[in-house]
PDB file of C-alpha atoms and ligand atoms in Angstrom:
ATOM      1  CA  UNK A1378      -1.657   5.055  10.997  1.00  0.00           C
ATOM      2  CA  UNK A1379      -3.076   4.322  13.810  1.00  0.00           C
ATOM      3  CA  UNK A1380      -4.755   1.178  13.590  1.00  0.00           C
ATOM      4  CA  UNK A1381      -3.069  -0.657  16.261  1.00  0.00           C
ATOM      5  CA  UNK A1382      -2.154  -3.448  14.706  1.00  0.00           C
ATOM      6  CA  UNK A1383      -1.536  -5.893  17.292  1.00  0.00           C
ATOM      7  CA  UNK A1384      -4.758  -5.245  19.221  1.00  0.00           C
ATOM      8  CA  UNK A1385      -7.566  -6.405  19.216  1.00  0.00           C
ATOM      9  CA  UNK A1386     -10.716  -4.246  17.185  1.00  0.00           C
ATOM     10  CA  UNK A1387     -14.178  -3.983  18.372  1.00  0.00           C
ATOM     11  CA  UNK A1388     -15.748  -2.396  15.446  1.00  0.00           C
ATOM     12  CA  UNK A1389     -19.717  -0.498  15.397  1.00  0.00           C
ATOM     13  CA  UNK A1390     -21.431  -0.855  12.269  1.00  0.00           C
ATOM     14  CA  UNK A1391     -23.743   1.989  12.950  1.00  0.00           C
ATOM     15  CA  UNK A1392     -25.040   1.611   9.399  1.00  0.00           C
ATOM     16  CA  UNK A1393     -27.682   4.554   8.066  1.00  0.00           C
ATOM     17  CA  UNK A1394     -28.836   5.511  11.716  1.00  0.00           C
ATOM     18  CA  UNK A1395     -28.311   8.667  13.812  1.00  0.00           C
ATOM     19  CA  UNK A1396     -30.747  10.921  11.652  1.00  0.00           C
ATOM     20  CA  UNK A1397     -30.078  14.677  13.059  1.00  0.00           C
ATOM     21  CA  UNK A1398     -27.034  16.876  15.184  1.00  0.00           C
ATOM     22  CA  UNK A1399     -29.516  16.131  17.548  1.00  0.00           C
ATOM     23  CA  UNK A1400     -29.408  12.345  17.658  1.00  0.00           C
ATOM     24  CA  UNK A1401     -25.458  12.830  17.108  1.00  0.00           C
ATOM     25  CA  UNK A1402     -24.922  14.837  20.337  1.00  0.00           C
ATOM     26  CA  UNK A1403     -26.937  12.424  22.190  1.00  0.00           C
ATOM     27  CA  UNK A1404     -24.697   9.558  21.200  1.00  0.00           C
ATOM     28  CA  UNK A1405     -21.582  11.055  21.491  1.00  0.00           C
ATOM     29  CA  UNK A1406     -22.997  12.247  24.916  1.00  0.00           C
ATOM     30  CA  UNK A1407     -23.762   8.756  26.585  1.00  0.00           C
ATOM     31  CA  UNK A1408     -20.250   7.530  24.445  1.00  0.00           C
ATOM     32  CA  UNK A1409     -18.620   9.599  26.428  1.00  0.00           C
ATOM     33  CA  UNK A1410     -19.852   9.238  29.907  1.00  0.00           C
ATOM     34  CA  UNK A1411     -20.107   5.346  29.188  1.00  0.00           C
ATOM     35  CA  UNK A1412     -16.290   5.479  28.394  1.00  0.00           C
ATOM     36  CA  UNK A1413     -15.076   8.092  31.614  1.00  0.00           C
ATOM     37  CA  UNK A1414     -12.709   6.329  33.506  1.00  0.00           C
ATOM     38  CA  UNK A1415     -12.318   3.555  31.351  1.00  0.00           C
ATOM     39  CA  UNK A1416      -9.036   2.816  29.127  1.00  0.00           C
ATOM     40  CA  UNK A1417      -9.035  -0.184  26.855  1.00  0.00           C
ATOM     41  CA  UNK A1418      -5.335  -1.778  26.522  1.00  0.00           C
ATOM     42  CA  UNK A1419      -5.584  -4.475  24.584  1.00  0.00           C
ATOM     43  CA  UNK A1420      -8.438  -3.715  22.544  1.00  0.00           C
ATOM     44  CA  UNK A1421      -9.167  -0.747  19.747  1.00  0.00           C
ATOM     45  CA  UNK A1422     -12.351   0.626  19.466  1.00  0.00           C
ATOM     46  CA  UNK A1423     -14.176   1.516  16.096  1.00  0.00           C
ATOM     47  CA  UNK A1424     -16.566   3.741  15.511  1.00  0.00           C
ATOM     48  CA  UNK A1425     -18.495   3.849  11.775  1.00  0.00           C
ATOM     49  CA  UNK A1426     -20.938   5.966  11.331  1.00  0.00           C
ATOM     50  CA  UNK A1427     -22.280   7.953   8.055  1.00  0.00           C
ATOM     51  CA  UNK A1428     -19.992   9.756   5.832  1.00  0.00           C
ATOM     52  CA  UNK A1429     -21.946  12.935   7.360  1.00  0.00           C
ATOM     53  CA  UNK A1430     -21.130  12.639  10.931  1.00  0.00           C
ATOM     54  CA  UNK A1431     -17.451  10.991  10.560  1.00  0.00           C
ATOM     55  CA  UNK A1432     -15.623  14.547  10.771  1.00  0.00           C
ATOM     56  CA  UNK A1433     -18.277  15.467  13.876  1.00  0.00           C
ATOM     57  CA  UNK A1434     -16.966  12.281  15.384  1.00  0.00           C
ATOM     58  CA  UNK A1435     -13.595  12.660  15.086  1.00  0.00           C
ATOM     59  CA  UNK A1436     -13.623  15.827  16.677  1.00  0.00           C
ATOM     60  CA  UNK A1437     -15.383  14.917  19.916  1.00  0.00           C
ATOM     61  CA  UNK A1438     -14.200  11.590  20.528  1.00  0.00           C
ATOM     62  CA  UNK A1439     -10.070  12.496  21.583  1.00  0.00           C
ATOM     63  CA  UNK A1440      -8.857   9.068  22.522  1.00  0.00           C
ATOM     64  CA  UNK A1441      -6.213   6.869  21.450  1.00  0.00           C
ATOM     65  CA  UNK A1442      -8.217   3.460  22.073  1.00  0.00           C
ATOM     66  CA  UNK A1443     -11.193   4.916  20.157  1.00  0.00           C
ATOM     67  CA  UNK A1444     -11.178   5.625  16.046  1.00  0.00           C
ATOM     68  CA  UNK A1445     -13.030   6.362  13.479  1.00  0.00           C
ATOM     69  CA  UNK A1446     -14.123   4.647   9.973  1.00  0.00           C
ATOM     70  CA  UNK A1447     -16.292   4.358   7.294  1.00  0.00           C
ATOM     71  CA  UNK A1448     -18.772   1.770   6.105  1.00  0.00           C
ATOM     72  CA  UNK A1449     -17.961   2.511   2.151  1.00  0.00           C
ATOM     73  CA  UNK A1450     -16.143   4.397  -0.210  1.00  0.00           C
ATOM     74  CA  UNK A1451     -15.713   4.716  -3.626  1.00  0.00           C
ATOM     75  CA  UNK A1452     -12.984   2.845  -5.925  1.00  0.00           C
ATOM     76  CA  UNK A1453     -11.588   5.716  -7.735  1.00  0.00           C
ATOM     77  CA  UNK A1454     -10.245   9.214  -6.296  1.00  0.00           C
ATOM     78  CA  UNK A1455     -12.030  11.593  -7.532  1.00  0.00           C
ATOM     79  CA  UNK A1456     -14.256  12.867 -10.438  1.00  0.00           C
ATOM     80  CA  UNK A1457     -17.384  12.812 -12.011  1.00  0.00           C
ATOM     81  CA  UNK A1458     -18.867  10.226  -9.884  1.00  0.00           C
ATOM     82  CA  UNK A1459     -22.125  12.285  -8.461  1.00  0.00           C
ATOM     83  CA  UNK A1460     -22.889  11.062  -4.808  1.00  0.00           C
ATOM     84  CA  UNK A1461     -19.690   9.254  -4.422  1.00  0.00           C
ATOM     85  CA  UNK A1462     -17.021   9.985  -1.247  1.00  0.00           C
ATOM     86  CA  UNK A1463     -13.986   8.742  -1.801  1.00  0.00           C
ATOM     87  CA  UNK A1464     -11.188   7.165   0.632  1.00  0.00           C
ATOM     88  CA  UNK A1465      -8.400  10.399   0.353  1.00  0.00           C
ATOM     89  CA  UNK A1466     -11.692  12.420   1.589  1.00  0.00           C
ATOM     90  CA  UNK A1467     -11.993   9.838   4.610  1.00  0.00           C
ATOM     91  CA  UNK A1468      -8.477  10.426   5.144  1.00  0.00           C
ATOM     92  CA  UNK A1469      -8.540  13.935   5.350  1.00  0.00           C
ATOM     93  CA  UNK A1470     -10.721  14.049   8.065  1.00  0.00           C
ATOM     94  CA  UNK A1471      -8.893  11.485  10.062  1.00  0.00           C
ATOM     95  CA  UNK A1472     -10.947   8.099   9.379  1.00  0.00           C
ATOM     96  CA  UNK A1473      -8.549   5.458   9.819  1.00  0.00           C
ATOM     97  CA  UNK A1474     -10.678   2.238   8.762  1.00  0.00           C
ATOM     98  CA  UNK A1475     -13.456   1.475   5.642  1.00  0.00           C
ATOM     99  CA  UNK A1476     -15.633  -1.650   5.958  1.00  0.00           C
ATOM    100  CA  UNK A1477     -15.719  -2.949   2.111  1.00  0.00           C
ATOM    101  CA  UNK A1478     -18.091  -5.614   0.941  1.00  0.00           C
ATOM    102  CA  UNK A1479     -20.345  -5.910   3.992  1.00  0.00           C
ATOM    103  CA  UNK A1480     -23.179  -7.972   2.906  1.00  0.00           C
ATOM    104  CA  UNK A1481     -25.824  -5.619   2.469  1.00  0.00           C
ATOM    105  CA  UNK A1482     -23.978  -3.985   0.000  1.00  0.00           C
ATOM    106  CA  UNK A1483     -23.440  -6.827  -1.719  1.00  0.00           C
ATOM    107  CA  UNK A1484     -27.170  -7.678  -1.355  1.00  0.00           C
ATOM    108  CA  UNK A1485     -28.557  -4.212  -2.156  1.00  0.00           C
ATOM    109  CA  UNK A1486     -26.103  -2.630  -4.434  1.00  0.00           C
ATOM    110  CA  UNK A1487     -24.771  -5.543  -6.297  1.00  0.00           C
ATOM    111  CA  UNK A1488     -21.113  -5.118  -4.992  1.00  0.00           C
ATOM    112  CA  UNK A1489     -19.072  -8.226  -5.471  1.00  0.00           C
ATOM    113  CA  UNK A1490     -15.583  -9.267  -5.714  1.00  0.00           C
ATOM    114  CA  UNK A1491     -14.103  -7.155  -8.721  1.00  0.00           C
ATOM    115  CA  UNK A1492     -15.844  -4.247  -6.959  1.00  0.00           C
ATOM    116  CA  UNK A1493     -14.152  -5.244  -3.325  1.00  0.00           C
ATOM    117  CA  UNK A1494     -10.535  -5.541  -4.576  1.00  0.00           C
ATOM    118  CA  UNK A1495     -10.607  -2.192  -6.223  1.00  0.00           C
ATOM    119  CA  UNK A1496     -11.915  -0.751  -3.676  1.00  0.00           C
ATOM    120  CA  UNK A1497      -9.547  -2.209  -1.551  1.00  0.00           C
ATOM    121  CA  UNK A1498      -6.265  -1.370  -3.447  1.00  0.00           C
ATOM    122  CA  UNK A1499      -7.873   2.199  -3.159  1.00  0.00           C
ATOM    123  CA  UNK A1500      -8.021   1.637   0.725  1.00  0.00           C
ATOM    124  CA  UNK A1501      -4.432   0.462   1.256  1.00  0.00           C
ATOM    125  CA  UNK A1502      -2.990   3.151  -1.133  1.00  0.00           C
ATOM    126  CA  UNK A1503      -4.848   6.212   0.898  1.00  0.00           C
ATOM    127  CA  UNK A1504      -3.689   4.339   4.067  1.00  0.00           C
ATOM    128  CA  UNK A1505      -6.785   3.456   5.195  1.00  0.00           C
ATOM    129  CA  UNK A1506      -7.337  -0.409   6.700  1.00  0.00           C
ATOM    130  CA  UNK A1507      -9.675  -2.119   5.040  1.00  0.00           C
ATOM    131  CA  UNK A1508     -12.415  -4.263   7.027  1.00  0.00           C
ATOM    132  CA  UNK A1509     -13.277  -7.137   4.363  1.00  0.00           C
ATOM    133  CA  UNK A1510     -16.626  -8.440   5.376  1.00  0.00           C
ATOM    134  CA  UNK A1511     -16.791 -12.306   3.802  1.00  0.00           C
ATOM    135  CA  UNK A1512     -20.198 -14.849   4.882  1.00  0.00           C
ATOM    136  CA  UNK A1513     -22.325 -17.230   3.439  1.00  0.00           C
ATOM    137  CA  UNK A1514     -26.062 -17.393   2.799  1.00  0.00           C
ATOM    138  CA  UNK A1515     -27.892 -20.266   4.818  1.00  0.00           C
ATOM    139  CA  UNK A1516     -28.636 -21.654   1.191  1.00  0.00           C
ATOM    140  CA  UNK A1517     -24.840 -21.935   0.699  1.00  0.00           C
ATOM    141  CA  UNK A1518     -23.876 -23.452   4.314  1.00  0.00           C
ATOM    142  CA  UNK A1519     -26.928 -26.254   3.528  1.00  0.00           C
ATOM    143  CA  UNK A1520     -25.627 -27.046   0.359  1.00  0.00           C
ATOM    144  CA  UNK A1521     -22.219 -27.455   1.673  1.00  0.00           C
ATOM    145  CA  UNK A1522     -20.897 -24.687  -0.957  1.00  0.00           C
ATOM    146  CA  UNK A1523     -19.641 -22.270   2.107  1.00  0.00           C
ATOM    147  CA  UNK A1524     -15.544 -23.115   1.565  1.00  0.00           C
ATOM    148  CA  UNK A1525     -16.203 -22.476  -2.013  1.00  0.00           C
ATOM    149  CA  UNK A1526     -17.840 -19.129  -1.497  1.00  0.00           C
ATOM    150  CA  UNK A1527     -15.853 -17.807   0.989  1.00  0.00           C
ATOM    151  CA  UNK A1528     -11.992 -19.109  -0.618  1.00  0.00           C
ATOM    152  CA  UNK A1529     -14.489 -16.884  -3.852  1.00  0.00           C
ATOM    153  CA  UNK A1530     -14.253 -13.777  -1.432  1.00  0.00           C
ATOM    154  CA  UNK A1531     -11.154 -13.640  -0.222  1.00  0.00           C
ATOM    155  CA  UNK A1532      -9.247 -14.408  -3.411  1.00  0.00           C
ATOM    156  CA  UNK A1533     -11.490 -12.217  -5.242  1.00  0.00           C
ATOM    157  CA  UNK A1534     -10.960  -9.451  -2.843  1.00  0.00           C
ATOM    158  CA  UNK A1535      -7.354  -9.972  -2.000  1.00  0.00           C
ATOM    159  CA  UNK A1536      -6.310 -10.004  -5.993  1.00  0.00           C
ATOM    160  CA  UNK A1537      -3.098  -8.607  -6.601  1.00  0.00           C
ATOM    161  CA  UNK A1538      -2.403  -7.285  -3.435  1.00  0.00           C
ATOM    162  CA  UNK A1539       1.265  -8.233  -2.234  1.00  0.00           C
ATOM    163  CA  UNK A1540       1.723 -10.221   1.004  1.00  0.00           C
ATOM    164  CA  UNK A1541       3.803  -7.104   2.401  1.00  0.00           C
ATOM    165  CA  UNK A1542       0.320  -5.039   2.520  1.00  0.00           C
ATOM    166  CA  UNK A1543      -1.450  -7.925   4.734  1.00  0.00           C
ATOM    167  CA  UNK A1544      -1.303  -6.354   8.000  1.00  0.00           C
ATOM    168  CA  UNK A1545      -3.446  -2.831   6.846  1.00  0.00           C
ATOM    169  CA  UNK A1546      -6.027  -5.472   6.090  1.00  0.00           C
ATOM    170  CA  UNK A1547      -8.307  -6.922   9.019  1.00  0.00           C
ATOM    171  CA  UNK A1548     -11.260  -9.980   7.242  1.00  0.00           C
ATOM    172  CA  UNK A1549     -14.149 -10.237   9.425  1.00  0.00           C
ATOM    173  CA  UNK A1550     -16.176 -13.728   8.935  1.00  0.00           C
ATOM    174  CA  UNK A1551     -19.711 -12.344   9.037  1.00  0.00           C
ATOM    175  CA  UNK A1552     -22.552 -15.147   7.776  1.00  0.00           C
ATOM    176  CA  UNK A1553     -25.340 -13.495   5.924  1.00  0.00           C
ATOM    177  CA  UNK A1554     -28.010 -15.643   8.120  1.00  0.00           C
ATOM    178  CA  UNK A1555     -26.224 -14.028  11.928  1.00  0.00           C
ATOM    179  CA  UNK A1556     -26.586 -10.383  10.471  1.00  0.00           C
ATOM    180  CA  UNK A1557     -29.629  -8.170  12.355  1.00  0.00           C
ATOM    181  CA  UNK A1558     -31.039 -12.068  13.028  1.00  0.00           C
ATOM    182  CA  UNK A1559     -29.983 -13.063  16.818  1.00  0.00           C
ATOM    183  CA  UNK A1560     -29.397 -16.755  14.801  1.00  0.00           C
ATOM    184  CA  UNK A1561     -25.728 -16.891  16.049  1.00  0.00           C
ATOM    185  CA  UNK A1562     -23.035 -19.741  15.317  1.00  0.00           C
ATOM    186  CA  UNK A1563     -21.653 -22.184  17.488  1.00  0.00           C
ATOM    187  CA  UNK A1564     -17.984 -21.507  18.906  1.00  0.00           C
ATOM    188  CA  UNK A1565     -17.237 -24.168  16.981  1.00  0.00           C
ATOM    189  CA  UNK A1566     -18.475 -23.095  13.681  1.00  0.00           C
ATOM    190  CA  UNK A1567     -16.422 -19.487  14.416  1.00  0.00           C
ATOM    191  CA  UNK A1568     -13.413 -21.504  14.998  1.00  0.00           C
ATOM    192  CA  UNK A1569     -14.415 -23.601  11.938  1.00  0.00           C
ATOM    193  CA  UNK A1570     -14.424 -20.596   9.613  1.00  0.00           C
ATOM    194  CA  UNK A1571     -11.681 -18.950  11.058  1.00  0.00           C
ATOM    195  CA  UNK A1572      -9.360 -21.946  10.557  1.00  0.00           C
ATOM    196  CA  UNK A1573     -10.967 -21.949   6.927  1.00  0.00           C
ATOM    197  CA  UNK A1574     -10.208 -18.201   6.515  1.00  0.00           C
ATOM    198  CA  UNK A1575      -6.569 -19.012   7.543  1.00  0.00           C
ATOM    199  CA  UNK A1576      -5.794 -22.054   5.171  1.00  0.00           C
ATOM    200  CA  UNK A1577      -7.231 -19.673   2.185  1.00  0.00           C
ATOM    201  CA  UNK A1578      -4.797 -16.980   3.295  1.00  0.00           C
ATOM    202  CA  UNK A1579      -2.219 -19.460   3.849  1.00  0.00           C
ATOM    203  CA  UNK A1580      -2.540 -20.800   0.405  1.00  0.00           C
ATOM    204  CA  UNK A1581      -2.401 -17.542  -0.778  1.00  0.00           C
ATOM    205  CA  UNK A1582       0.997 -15.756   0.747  1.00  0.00           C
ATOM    206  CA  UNK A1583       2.715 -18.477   2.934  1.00  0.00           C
ATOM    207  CA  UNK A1584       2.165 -19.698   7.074  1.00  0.00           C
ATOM    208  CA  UNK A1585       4.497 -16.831   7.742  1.00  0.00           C
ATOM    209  CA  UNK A1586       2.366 -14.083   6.835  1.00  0.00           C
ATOM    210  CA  UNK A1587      -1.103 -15.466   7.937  1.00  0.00           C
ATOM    211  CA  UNK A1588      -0.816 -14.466  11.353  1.00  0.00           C
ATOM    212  CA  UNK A1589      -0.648 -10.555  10.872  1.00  0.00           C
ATOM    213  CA  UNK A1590      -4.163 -10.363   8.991  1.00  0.00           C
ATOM    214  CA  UNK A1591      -6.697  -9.973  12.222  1.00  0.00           C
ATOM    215  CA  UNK A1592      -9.845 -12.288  11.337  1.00  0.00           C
ATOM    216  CA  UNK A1593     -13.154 -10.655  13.006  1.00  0.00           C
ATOM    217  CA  UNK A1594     -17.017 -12.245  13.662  1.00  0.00           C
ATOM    218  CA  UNK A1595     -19.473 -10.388  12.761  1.00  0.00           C
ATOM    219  CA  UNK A1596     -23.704 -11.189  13.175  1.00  0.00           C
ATOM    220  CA  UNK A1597     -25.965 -10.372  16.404  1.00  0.00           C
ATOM    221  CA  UNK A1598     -22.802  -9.994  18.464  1.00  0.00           C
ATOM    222  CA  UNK A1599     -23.771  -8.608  21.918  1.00  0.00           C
ATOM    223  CA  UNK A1600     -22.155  -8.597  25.478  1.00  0.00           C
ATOM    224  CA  UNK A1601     -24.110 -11.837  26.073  1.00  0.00           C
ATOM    225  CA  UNK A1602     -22.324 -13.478  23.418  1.00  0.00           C
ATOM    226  CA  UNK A1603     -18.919 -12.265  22.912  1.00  0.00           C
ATOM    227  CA  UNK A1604     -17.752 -15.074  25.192  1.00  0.00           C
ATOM    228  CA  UNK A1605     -19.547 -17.477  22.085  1.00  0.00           C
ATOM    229  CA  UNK A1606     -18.462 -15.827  19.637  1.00  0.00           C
ATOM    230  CA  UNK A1607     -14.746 -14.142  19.972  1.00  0.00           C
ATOM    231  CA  UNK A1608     -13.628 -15.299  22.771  1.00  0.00           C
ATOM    232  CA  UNK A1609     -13.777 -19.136  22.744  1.00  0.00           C
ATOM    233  CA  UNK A1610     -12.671 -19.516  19.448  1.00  0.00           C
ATOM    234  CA  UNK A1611      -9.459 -16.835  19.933  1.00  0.00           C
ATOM    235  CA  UNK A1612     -10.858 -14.413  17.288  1.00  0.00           C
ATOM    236  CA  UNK A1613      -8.975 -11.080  16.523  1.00  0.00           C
ATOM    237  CA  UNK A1614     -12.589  -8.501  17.751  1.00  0.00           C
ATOM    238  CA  UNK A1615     -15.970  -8.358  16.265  1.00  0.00           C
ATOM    239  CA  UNK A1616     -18.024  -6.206  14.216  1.00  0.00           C
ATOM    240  CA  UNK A1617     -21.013  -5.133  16.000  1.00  0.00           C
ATOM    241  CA  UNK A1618     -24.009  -3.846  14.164  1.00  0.00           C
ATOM    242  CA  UNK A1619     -27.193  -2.972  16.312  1.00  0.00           C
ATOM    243  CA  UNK A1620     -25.725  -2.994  19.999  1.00  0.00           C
ATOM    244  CA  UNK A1621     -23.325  -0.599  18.639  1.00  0.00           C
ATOM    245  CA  UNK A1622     -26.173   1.889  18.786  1.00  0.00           C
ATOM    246  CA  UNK A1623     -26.075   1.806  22.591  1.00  0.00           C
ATOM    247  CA  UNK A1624     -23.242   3.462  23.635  1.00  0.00           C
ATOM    248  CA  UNK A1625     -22.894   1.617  26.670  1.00  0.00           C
ATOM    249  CA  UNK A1626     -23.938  -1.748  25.354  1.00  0.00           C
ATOM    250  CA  UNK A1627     -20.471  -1.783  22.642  1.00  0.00           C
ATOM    251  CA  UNK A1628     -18.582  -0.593  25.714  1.00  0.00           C
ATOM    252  CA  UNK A1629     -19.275  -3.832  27.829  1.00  0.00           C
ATOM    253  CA  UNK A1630     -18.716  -5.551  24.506  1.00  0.00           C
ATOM    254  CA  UNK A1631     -15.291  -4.137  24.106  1.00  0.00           C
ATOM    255  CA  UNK A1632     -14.675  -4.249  27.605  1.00  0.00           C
ATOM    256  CA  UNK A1633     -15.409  -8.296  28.072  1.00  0.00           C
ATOM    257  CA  UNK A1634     -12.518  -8.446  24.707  1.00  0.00           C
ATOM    258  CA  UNK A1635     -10.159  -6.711  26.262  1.00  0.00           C
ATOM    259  CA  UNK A1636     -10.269  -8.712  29.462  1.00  0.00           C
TER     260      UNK A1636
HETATM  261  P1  PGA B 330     -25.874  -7.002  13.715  1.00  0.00           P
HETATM  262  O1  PGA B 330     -25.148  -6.427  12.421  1.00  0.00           O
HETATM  263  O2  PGA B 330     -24.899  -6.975  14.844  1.00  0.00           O
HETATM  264  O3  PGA B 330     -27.047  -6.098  13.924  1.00  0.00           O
HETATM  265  O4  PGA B 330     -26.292  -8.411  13.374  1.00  0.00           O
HETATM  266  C1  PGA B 330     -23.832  -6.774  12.146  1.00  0.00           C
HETATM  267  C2  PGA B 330     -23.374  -6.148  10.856  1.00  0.00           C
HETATM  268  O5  PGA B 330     -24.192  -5.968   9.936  1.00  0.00           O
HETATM  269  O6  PGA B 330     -22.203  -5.813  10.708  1.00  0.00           O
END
């Protein structure tokens, strides 16, 4: 694997953009020349686009502080499950992380915690690294209910998975109301959730192993704000959605992380 554990991830959600080979070449194009001369040390760099550009990807982009994932998979190997990619196909083709349960698949395709965890076990067991995304709804946060919800996700989505496995797995506290909204959290309420996050895993599997699971933000994160957001309250990367679609952009992002 080559997840780099101990680093740092800057993650682009590209989500269902970059329509043509055309569009593709462009990218990769100004990804390129935005990264020549540039070597990030303490941070890794992840790419997720759709399933059918992740083997295109791969190809073109030969560096060790840049890899490749996916933003779903199915929960079973293979089979009669039309439409469906599943994670040993990812692996083949050299993806190295998944992002499970971001929130508009939860929103739009009903995924929730049973669906997560099996997907997940599927992850770990293909040796990909799963990228958890776990937020409240502003409904939830005004009603107080966001340590319920989120202690719901990670125990939901963690289920059965032994404490030796933690370090595969990287959680990235995304609220529904930051996502493709420029609303953003204080560093204080990062630092909030993240010490939230940690008692959950804590309760969980023990102090000892809390540390090795890297805890993300994820919502409207650009180079303006990754200062706000990651820096100032000591998180583990980001996941960056739009801004990830400018090449340069998710460079200076990943750049002001690694320091
Ligand atoms: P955004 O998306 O950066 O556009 O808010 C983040 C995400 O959906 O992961």
């Amino acid at each position: 694997m080559t997840t780099g554990q101990t680093k740092k991830l800057v993650i682009g959600n590209l989500k269902m953009n970059i329509l043509s080979p055309i569009e593709r070449g462009r990218y990769l194009k100004d990804f390129s020349k935005a990264m020549a001369g540039k070597k990030l040390t303490t941070v890794m760099a992840v790419l997720c686009p759709p399933f059918v550009h992740l083997e295109q990807f791969r190809k073109s982009i030969k560096r060790q502080d840049v890899q490749i994932g996916a933003q779903n998979m199915f929960l079973l190997e293979r089979g009669s499950f039309t439409g469906e990619v599943s994670a040993p196909m990812l692996k083949s083709i050299g993806t190295e992380f998944v992002i499970l349960g971001h929130s508009e698949r939860r929103r739009y395709f009903g995924e929730d915690e049973a669906v997560v965890n099996a997907k997940l076990k599927m992850a770990l067991k293909c040796g990909l690294a799963p990228v958890v995304c776990i937020g409240d709804t502003h409904e939830q946060r005004d009603s107080g209910d966001m340590k319920r919800i989120l202690r719901m996700q990670i125990e939901g989505a963690l289920e059965g998975v032994p404490g030796g496995k933690l370090e595969q797995i990287v959680l990235v506290y995304e609220p529904v109301w930051a996502v493709g909204t420029d609303i953003l959290p204080t560093s204080n309420e990062v630092l909030e959730a993240k010490i939230l996050v940690k008692k959950i895993l804590t309760d969980l599997y023990g102090a000892k192993r809390t540390g090795i699971v890297r805890i993300l933000y994820g919502g409207s994160v650009s180079a303006r704000v990754a200062k706000q957001v990651c820096l100032d309250p000591a998180m583990d990367g980001v996941l960056v959605g739009r801004e990830s679609l400018i090449p340069r952009e998710f460079l200076k992002i990943a750049e002001i992380i690694n320091g």
